[in-house]
JSON list of C-alpha atoms in Angstrom, two decimals:
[
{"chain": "U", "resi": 1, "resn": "UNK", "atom": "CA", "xyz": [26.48, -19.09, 96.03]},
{"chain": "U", "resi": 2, "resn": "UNK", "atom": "CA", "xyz": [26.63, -19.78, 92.07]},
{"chain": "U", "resi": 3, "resn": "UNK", "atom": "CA", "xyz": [23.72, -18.68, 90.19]},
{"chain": "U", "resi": 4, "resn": "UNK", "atom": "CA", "xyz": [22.61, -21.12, 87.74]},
{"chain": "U", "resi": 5, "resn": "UNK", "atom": "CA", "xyz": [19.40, -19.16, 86.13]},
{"chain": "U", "resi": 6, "resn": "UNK", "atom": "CA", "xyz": [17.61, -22.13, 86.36]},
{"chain": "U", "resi": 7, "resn": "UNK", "atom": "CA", "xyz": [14.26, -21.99, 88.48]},
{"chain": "U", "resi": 8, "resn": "UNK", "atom": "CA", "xyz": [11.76, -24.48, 89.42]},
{"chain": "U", "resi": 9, "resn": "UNK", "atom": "CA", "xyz": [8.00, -24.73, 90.71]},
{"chain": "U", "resi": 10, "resn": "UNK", "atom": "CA", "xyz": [7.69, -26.78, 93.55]},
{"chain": "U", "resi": 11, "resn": "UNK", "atom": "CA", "xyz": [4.84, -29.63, 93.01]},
{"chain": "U", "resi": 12, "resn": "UNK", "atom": "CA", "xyz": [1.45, -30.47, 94.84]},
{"chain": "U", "resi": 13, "resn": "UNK", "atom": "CA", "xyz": [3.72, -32.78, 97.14]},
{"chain": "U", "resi": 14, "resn": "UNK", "atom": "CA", "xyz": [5.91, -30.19, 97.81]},
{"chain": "U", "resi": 15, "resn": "UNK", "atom": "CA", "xyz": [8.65, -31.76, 95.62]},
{"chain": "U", "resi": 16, "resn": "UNK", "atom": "CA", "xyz": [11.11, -29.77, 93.07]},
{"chain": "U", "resi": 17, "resn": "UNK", "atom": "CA", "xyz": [13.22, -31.28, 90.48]},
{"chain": "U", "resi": 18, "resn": "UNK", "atom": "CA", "xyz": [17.31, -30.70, 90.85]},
{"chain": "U", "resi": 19, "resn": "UNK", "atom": "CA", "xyz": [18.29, -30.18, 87.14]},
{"chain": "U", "resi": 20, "resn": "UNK", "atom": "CA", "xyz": [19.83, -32.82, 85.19]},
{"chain": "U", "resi": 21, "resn": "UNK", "atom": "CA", "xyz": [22.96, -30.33, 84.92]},
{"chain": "U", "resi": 22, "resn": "UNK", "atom": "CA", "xyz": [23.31, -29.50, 88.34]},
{"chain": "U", "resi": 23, "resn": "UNK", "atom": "CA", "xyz": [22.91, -33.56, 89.43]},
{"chain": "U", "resi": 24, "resn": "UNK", "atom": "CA", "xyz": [25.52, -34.19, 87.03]},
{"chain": "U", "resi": 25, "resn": "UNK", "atom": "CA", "xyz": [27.87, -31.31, 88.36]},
{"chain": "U", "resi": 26, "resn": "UNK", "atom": "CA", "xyz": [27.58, -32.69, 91.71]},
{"chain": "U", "resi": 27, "resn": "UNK", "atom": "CA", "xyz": [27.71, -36.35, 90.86]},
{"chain": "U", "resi": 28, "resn": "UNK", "atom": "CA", "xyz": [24.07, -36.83, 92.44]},
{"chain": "U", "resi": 29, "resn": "UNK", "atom": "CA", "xyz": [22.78, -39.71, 91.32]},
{"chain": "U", "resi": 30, "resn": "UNK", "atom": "CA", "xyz": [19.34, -41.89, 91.98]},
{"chain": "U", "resi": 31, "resn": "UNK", "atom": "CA", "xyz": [18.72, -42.98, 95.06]},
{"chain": "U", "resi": 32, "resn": "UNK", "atom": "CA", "xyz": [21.54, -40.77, 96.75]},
{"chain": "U", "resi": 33, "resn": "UNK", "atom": "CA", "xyz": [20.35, -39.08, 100.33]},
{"chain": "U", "resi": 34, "resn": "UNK", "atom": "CA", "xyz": [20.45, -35.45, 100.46]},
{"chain": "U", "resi": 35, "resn": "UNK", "atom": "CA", "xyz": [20.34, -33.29, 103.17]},
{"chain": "U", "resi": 36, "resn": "UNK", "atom": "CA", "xyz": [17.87, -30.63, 103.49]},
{"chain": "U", "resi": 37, "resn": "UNK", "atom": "CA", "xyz": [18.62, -27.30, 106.20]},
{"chain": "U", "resi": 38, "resn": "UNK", "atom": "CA", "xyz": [18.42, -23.46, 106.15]},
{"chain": "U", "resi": 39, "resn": "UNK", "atom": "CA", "xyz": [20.47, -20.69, 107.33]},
{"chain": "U", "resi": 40, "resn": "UNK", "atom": "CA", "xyz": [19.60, -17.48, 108.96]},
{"chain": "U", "resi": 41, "resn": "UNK", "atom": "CA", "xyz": [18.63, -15.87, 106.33]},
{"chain": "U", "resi": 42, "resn": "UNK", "atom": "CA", "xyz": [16.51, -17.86, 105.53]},
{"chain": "U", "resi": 43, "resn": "UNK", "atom": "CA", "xyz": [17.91, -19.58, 102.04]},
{"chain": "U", "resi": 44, "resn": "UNK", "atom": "CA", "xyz": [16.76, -23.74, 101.67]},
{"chain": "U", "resi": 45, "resn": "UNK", "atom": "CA", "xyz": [20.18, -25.16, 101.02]},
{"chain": "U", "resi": 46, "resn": "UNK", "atom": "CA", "xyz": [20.22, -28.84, 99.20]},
{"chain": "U", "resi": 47, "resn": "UNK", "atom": "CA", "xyz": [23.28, -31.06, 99.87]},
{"chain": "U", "resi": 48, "resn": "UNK", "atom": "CA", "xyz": [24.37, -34.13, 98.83]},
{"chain": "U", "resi": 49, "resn": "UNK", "atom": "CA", "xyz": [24.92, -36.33, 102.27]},
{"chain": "U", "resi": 50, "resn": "UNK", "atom": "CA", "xyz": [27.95, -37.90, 102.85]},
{"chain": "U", "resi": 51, "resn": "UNK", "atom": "CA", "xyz": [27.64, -40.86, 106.23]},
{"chain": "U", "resi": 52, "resn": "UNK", "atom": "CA", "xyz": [30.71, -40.86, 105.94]},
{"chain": "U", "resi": 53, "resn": "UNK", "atom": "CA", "xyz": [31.01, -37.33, 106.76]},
{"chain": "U", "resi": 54, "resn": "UNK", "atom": "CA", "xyz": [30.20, -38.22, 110.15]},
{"chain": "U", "resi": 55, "resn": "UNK", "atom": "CA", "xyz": [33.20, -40.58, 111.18]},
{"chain": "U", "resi": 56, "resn": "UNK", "atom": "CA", "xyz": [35.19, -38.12, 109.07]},
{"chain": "U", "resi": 57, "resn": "UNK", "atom": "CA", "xyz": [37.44, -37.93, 112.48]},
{"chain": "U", "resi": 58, "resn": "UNK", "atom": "CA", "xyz": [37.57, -41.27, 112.87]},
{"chain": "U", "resi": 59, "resn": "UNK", "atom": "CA", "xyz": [38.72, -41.85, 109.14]},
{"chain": "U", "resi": 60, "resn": "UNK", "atom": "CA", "xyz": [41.71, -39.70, 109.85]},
{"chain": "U", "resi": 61, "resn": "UNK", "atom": "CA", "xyz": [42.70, -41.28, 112.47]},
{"chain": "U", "resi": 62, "resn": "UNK", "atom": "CA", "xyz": [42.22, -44.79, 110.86]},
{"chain": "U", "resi": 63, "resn": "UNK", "atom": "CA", "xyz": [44.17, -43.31, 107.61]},
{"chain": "U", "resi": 64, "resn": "UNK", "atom": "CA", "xyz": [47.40, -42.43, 109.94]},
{"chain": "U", "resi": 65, "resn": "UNK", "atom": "CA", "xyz": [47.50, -45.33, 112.05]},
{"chain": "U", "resi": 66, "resn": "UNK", "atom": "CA", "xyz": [47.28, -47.79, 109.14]},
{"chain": "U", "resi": 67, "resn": "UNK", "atom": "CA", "xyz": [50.09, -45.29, 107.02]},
{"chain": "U", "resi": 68, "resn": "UNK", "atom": "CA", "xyz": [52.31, -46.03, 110.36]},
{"chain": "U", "resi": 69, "resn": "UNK", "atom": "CA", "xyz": [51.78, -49.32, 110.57]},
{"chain": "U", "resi": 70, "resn": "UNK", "atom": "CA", "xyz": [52.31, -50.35, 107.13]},
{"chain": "U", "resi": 71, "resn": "UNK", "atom": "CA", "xyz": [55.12, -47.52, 105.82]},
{"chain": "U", "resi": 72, "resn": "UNK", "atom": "CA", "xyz": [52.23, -47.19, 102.96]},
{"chain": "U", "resi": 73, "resn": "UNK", "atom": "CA", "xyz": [50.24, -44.45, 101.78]},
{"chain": "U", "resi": 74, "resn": "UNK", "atom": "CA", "xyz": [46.39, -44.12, 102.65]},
{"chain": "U", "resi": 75, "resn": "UNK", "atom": "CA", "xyz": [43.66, -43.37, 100.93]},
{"chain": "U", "resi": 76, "resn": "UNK", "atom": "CA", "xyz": [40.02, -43.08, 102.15]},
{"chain": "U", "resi": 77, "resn": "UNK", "atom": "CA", "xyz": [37.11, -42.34, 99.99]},
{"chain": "U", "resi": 78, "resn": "UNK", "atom": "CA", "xyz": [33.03, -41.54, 99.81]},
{"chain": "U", "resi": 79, "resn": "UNK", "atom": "CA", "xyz": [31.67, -42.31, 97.32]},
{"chain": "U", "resi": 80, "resn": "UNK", "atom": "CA", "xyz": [32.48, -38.86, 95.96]},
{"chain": "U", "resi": 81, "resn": "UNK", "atom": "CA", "xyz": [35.72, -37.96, 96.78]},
{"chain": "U", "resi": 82, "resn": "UNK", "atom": "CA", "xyz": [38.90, -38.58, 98.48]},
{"chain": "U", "resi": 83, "resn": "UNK", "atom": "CA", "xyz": [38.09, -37.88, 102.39]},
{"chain": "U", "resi": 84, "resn": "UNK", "atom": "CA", "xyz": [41.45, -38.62, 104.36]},
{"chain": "U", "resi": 85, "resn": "UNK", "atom": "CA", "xyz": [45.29, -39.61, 103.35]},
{"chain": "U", "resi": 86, "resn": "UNK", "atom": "CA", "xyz": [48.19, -40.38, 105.30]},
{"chain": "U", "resi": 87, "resn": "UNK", "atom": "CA", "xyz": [51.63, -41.58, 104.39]},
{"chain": "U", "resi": 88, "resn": "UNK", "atom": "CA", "xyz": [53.29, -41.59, 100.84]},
{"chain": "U", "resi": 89, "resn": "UNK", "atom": "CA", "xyz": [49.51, -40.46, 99.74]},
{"chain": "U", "resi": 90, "resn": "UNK", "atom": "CA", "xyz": [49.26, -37.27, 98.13]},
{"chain": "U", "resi": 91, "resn": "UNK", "atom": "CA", "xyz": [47.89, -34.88, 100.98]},
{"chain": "U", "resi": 92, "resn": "UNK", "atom": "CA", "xyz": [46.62, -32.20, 97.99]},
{"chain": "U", "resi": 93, "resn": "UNK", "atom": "CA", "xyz": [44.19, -35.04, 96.86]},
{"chain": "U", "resi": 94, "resn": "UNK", "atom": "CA", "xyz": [41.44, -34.47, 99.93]},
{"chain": "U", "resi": 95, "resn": "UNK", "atom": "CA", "xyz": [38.23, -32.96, 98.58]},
{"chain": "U", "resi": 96, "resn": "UNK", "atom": "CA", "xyz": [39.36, -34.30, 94.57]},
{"chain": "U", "resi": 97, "resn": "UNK", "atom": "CA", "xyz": [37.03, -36.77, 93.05]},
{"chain": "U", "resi": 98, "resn": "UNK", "atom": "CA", "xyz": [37.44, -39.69, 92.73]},
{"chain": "U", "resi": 99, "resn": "UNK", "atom": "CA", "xyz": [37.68, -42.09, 89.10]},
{"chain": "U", "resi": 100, "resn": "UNK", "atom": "CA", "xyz": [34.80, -43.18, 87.43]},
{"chain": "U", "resi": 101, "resn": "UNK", "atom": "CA", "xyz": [36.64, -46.66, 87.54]},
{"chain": "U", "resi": 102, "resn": "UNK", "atom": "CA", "xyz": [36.68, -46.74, 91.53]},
{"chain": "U", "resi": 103, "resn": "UNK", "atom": "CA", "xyz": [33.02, -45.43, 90.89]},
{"chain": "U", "resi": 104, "resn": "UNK", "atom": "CA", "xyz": [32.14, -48.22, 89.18]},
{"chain": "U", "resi": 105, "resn": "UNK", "atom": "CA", "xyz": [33.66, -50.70, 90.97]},
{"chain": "U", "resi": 106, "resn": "UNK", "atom": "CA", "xyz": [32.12, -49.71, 94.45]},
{"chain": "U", "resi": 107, "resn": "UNK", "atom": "CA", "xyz": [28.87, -49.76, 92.76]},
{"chain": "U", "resi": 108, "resn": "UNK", "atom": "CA", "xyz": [29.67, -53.68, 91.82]},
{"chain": "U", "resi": 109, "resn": "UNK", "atom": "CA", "xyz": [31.51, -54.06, 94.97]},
{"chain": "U", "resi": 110, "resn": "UNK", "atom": "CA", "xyz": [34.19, -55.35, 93.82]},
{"chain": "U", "resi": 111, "resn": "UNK", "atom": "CA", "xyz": [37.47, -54.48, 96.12]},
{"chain": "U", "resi": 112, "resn": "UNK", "atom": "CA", "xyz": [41.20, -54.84, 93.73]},
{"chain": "U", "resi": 113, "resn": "UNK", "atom": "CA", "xyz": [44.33, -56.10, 95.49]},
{"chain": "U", "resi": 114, "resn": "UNK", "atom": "CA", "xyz": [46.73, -55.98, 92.50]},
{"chain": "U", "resi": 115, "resn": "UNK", "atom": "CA", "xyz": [49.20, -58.52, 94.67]},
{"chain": "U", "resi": 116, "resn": "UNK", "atom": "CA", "xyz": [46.40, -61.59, 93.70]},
{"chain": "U", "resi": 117, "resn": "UNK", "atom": "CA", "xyz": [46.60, -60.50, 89.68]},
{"chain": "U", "resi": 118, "resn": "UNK", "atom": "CA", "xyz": [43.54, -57.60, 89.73]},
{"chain": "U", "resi": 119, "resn": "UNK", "atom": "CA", "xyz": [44.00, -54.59, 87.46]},
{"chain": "U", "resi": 120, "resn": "UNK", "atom": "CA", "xyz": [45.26, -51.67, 89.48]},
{"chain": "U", "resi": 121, "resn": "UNK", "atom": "CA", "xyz": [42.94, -48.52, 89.38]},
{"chain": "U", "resi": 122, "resn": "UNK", "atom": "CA", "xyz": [43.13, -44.96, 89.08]},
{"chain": "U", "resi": 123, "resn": "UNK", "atom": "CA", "xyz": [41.73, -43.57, 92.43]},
{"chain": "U", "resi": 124, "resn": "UNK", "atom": "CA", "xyz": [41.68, -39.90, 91.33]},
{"chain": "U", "resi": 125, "resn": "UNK", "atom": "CA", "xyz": [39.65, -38.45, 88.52]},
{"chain": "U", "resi": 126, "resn": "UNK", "atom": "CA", "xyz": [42.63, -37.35, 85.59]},
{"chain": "U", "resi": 127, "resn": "UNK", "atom": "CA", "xyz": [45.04, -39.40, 87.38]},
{"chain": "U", "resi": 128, "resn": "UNK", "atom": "CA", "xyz": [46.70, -42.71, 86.42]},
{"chain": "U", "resi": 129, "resn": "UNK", "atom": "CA", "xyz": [46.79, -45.42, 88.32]},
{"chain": "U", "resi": 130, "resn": "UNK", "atom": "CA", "xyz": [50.04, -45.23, 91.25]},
{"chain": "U", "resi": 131, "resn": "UNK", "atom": "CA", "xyz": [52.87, -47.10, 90.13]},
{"chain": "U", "resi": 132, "resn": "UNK", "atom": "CA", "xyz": [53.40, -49.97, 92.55]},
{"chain": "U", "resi": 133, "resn": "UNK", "atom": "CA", "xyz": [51.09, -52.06, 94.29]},
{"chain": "U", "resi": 134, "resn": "UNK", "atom": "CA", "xyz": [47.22, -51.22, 95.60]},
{"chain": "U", "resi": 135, "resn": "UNK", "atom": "CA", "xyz": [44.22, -53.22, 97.59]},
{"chain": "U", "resi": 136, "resn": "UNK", "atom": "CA", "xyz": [40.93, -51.56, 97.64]},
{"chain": "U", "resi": 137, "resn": "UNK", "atom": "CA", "xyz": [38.40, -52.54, 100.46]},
{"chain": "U", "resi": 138, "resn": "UNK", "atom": "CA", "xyz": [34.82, -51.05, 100.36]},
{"chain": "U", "resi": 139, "resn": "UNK", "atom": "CA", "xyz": [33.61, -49.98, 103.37]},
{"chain": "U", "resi": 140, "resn": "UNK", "atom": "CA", "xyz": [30.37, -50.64, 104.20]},
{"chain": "U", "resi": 141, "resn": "UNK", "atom": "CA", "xyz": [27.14, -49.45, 106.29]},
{"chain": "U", "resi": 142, "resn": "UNK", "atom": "CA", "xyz": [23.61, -51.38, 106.58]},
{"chain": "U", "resi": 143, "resn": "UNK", "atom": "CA", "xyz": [25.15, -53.21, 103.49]},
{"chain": "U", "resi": 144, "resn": "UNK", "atom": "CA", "xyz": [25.18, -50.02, 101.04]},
{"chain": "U", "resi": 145, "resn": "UNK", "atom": "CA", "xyz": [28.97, -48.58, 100.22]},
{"chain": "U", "resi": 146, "resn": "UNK", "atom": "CA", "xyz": [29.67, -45.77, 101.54]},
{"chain": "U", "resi": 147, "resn": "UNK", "atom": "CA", "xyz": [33.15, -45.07, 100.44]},
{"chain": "U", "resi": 148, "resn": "UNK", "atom": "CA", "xyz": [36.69, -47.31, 100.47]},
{"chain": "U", "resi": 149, "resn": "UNK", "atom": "CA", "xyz": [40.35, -47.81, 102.12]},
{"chain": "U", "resi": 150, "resn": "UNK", "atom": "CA", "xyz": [42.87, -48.05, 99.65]},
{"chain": "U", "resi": 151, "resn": "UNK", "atom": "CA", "xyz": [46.66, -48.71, 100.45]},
{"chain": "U", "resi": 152, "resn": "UNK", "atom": "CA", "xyz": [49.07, -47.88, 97.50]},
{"chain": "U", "resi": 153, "resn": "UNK", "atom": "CA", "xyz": [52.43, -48.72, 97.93]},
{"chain": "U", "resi": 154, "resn": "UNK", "atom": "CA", "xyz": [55.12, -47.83, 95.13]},
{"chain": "U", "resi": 155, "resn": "UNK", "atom": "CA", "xyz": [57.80, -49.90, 96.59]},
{"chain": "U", "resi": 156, "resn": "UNK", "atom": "CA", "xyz": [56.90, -52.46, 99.22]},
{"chain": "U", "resi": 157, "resn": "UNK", "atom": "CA", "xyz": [54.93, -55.17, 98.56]},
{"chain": "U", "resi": 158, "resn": "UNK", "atom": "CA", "xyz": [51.05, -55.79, 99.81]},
{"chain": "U", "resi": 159, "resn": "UNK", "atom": "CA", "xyz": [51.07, -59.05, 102.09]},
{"chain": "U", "resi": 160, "resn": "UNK", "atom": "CA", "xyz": [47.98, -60.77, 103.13]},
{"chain": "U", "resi": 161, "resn": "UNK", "atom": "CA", "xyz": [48.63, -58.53, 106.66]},
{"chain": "U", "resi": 162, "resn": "UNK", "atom": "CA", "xyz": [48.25, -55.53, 104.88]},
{"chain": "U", "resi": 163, "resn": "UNK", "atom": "CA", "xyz": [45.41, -56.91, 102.97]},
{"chain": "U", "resi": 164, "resn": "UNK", "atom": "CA", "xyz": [43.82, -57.78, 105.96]},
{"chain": "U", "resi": 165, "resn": "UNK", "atom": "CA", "xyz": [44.05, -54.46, 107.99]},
{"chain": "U", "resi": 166, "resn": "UNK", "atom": "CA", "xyz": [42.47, -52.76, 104.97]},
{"chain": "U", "resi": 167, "resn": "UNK", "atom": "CA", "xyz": [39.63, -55.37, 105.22]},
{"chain": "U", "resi": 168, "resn": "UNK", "atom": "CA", "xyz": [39.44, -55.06, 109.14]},
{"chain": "U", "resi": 169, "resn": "UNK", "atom": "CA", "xyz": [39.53, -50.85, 109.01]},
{"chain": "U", "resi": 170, "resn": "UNK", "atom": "CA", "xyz": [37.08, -50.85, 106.41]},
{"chain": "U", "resi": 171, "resn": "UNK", "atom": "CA", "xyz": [34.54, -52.98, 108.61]},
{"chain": "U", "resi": 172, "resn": "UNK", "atom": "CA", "xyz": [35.08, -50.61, 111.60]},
{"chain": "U", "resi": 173, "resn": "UNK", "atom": "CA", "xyz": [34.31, -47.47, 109.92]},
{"chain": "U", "resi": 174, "resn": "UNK", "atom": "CA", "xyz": [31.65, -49.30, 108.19]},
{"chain": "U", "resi": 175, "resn": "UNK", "atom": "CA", "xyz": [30.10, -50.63, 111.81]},
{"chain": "U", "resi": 176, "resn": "UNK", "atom": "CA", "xyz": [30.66, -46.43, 113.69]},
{"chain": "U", "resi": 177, "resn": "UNK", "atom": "CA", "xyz": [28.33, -45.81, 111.23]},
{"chain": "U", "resi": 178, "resn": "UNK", "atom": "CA", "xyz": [25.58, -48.68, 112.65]},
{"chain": "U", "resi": 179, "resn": "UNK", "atom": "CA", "xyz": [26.17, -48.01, 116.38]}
]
């Protein structure tokens, strides 16, 4: 574990502040949940909780099916990082974040499908956007997003099928995470 020489008092309500340089290191933000646990030895660890991180299996599997499907690349998302990729998706880009732009935009909830004249986006953090064609469908849980399904495709085009599956997949990863 990184030392940050940084140390806190805990309040009467038993409550420590994370500092403002370690929230912005882990992209914490207001209002995110964390998740509180020790270990054997008897350390408190802190960590930022990711629902999705408990379908991640099912996300996989969702990711390849829809890749197979479609011929298209894959991408799904927290609202962190990428989580899952299948297809012409870059495999290296699991556990990368993501942009601030896809950030942003899943905080408006907007979802892009460049095929009906939206912007494409760069997914990755210090990446440009993928040449080609992209829809982006949010995927939500008790109506908070919780991370997206992206399809890029650099030389197919995106019907209203595609467009729709991403929609659909998106809704049933959203809905494991209600049941």
């Amino acid at each position: 574990m990184k030392a940050t020489g940084i140390v806190r008092r805990i309040d009467e309500l038993g409550r420590i502040v994370v500092p403002k340089e370690i929230r912005r290191t882990l992209r914490i933000r207001e209002g995110d949940p964390m998740e509180i646990f020790t270990d054997t030895e008897g350390k408190v660890i802190l960590k930022k909780y990711s629902p999705i991180e408990d379908i991640l299996e099912h996300a996989k599997q969702a990711a390849e099916v829809v890749a197979r499907i479609t011929g298209m690349g894959v991408i799904i998302t927290d609202r962190d990082q990428v989580i899952a990729v299948s297809g012409s998706a870059k495999r290296d880009d699991i556990g990368r974040n993501i942009s601030s732009t896809l950030e942003e935009f899943m905080k408006e909830r907007r979802n892009v499908n460049s095929t009906k004249g939206d912007r494409k986006i760069e997914i990755v953090a210090g990446e440009e956007a993928v040449e080609g064609e992209q829809v982006i469908c949010h995927i939500l849980s008790d109506s908070d997003v919780i991370g997206s399904i992206i399809i890029v495709s650099k030389d197919k085009t995106i019907t209203e099928v595609e467009s729709k599956l991403a929609l659909m997949v998106s809704m049933f990863l959203g809905r494991q995470l209600e049941a």
